Short mmCIF file of C-alpha atoms in Angstrom, two decimals:
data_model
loop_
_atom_site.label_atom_id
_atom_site.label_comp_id
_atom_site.label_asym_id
_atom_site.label_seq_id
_atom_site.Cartn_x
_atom_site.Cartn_y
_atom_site.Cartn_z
CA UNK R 9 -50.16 48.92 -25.71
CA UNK R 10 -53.38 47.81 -27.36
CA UNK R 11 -52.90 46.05 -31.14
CA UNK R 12 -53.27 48.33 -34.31
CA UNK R 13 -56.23 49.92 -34.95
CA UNK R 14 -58.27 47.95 -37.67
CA UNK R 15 -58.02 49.94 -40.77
CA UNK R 16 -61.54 49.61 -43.60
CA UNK R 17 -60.90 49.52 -46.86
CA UNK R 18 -60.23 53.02 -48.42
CA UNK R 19 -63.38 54.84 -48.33
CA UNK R 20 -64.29 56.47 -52.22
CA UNK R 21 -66.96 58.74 -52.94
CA UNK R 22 -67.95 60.42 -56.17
CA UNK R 23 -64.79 60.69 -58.39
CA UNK R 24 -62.55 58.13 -56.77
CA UNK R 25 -61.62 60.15 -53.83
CA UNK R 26 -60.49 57.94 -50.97
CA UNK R 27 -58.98 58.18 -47.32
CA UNK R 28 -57.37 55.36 -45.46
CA UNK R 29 -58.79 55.34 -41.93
CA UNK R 30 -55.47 55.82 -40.50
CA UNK R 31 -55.03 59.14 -42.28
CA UNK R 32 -58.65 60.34 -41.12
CA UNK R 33 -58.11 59.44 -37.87
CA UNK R 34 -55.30 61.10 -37.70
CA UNK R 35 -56.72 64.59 -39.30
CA UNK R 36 -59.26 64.05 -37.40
CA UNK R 37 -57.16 64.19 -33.85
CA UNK R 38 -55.09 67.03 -35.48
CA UNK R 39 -58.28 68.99 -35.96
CA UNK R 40 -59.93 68.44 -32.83
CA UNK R 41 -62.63 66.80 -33.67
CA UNK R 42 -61.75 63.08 -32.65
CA UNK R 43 -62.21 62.47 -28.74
CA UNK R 44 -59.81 59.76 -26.90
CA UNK R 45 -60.30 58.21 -24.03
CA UNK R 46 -57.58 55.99 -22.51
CA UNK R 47 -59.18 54.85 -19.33
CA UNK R 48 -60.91 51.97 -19.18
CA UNK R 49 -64.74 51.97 -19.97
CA UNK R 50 -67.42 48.64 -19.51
CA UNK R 51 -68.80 47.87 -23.05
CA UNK R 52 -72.30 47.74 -21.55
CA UNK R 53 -73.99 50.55 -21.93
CA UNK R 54 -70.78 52.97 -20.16
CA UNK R 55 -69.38 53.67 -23.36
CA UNK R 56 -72.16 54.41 -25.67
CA UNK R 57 -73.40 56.77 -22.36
CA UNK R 58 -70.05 58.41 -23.23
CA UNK R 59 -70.48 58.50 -27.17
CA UNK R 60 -74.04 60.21 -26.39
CA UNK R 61 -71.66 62.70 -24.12
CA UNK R 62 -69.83 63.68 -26.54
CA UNK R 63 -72.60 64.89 -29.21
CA UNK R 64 -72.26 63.02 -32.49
CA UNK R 65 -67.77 63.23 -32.47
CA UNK R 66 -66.10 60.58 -33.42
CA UNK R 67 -64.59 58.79 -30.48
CA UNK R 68 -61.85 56.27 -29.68
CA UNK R 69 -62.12 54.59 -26.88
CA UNK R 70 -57.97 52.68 -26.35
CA UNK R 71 -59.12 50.27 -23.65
CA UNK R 72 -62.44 48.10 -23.65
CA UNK R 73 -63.07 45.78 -20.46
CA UNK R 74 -62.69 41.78 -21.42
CA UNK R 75 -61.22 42.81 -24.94
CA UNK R 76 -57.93 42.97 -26.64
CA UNK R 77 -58.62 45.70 -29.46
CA UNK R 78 -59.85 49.36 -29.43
CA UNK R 79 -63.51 50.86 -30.35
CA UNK R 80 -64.19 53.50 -32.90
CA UNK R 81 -67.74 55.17 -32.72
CA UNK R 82 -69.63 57.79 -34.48
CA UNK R 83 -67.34 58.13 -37.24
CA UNK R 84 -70.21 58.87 -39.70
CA UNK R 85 -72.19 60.39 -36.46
CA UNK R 86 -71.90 64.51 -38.03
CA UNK R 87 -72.12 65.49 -41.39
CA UNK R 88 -68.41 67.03 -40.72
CA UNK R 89 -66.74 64.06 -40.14
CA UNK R 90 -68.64 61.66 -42.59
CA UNK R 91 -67.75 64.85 -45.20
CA UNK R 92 -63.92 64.44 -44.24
CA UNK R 93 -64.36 60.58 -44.40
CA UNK R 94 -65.57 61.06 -47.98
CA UNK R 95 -62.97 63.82 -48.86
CA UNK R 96 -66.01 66.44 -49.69
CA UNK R 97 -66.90 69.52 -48.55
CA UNK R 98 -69.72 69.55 -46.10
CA UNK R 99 -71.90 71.78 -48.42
CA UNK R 100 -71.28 68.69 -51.36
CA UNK R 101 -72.09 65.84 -48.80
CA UNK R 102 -75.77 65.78 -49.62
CA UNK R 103 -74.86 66.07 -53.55
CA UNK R 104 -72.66 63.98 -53.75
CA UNK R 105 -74.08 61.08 -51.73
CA UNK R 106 -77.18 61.50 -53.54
CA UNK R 107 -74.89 61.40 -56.85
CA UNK R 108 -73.55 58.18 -55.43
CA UNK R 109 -76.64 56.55 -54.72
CA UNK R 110 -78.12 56.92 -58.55
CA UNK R 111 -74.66 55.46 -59.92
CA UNK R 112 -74.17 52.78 -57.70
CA UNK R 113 -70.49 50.85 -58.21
CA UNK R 114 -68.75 47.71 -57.52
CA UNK R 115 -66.54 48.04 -54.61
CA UNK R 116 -63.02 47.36 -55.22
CA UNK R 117 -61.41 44.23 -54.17
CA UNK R 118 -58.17 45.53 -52.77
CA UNK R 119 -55.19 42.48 -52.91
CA UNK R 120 -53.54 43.00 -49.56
CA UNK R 121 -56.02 45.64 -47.75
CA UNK R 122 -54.66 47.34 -44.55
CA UNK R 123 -57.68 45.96 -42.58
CA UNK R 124 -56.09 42.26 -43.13
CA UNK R 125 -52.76 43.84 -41.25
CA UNK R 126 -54.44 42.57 -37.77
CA UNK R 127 -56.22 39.03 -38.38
CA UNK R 128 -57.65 36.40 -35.67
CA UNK R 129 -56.54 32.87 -36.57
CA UNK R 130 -60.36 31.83 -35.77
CA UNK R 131 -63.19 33.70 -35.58
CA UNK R 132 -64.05 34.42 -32.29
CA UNK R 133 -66.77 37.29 -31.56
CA UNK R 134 -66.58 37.02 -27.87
CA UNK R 135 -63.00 38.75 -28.50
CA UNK R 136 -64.43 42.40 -29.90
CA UNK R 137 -65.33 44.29 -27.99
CA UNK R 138 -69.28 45.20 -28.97
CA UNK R 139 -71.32 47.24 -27.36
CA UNK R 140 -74.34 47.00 -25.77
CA UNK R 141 -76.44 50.26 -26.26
CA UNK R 142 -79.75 50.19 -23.92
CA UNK R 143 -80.63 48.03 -21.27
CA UNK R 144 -83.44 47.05 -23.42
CA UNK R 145 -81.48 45.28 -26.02
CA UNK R 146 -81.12 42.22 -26.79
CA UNK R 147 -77.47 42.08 -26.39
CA UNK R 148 -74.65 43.22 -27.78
CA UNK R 149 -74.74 44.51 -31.39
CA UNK R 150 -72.30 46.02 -33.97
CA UNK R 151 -74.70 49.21 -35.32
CA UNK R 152 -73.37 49.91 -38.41
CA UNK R 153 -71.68 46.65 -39.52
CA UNK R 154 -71.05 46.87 -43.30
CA UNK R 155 -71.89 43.23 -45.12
CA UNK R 156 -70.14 42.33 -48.48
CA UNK R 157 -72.79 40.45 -49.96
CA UNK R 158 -73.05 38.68 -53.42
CA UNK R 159 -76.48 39.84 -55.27
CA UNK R 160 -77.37 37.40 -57.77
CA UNK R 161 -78.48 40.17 -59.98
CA UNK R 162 -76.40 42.93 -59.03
CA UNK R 163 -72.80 41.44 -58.24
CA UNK R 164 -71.43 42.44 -54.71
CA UNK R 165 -73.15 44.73 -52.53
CA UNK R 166 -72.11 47.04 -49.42
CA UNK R 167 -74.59 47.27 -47.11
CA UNK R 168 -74.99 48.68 -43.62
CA UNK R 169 -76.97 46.66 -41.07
CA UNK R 170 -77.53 45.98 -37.18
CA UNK R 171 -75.55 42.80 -36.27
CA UNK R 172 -77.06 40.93 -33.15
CA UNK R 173 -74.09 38.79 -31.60
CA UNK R 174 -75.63 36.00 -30.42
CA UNK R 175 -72.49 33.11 -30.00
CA UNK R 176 -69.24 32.91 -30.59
CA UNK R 177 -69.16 32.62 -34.08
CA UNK R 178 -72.90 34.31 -35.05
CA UNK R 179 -74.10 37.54 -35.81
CA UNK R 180 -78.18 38.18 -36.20
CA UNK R 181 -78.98 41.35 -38.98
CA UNK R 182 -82.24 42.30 -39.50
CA UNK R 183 -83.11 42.43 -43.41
CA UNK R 184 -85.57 45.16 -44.38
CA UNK R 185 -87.89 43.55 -46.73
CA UNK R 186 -87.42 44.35 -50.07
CA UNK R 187 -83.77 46.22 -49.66
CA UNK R 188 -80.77 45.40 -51.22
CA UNK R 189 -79.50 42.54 -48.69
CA UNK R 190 -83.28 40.74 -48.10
CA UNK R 191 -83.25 40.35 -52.21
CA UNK R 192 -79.72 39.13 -52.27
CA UNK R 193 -81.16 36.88 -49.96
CA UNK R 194 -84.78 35.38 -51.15
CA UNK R 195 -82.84 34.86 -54.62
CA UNK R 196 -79.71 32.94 -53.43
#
């Protein structure tokens, strides 16, 4: 039996709402909309040939070749499920993300967080199992890796970004210029 899923930080949108991503996971498999595979799959390129299969559904794949935990892909990949995620109707997703965006907030530091429940003694990237997407990249890459930053004006910062593994213990992201993470960075 493969270890416990990593669970993210409640998710909050808008007025608080929140979802543990245990409990969307599982309403997510109780509505039909999650897609499980158990056999086996190569993390180059097989399974993200398998995400593309499936259309945009979110996705759990429960055994990875060379690694020790499970993958989760395309959670945000339809407006359905990232609606669910947030705990919105689909026709408010677009409202209230845009809501969101002008009225940007701290994230919550959460004291004993359920995604701390399963934690490597060292760091160790060579034991997740990341994906490589084409054959043209560069490697293997986490494609929507969410960095807690510190801005220097702003406080911390959530921020999406394309994480290059490139050791054991390194991760490459790409800052846009003049985004949120690339400022953080030119003024630290």
């Amino acid at each position: 039996m493969s270890p416990a899923l990593p669970c993210a930080l409640p998710v909050a949108c808008c007025e608080g709402v929140g979802v543990s991503l245990r409990s969307l996971l599982e309403g997510l498999r109780r509505d039909g909309e999650l897609k499980i595979i158990t056999r086996e799959v190569n993390p180059r390129l097989e399974a993200t040939a398998l995400m593309r299969k499936y259309g945009g559904r979110p996705v759990l794949f429960e055994r990875v070749s060379g690694a020790e935990y499970r993958v989760l892909a395309g959670l945000a990949g339809s407006r359905r499920s990232l609606a669910t995620a947030l705990g919105v109707e689909e026709t408010e997703l677009v409202e209230k993300l845009a809501v969101a965006m002008k009225n940007p907030a701290t994230p919550p530091l959460i004291e004993h967080p359920p995604c701390q429940q399963v934690a490597e003694p060292e760091v160790d990237l060579r034991k997740l199992p990341i994906l490589t997407q084409t054959p043209e990249d560069a490697g293997a890459y986490i494609t929507a890796g969410i960095l807690i930053i510190r801005d220097p004006g702003f406080g911390r910062n959530a921020a999406f970004h394309r994480l290059l593994k490139i050791g054991r213990r390194e991760l490459v992201a790409r800052l846009v210029e003049g985004r949120g993470t690339h400022t953080a960075w030119k003024t630290a």
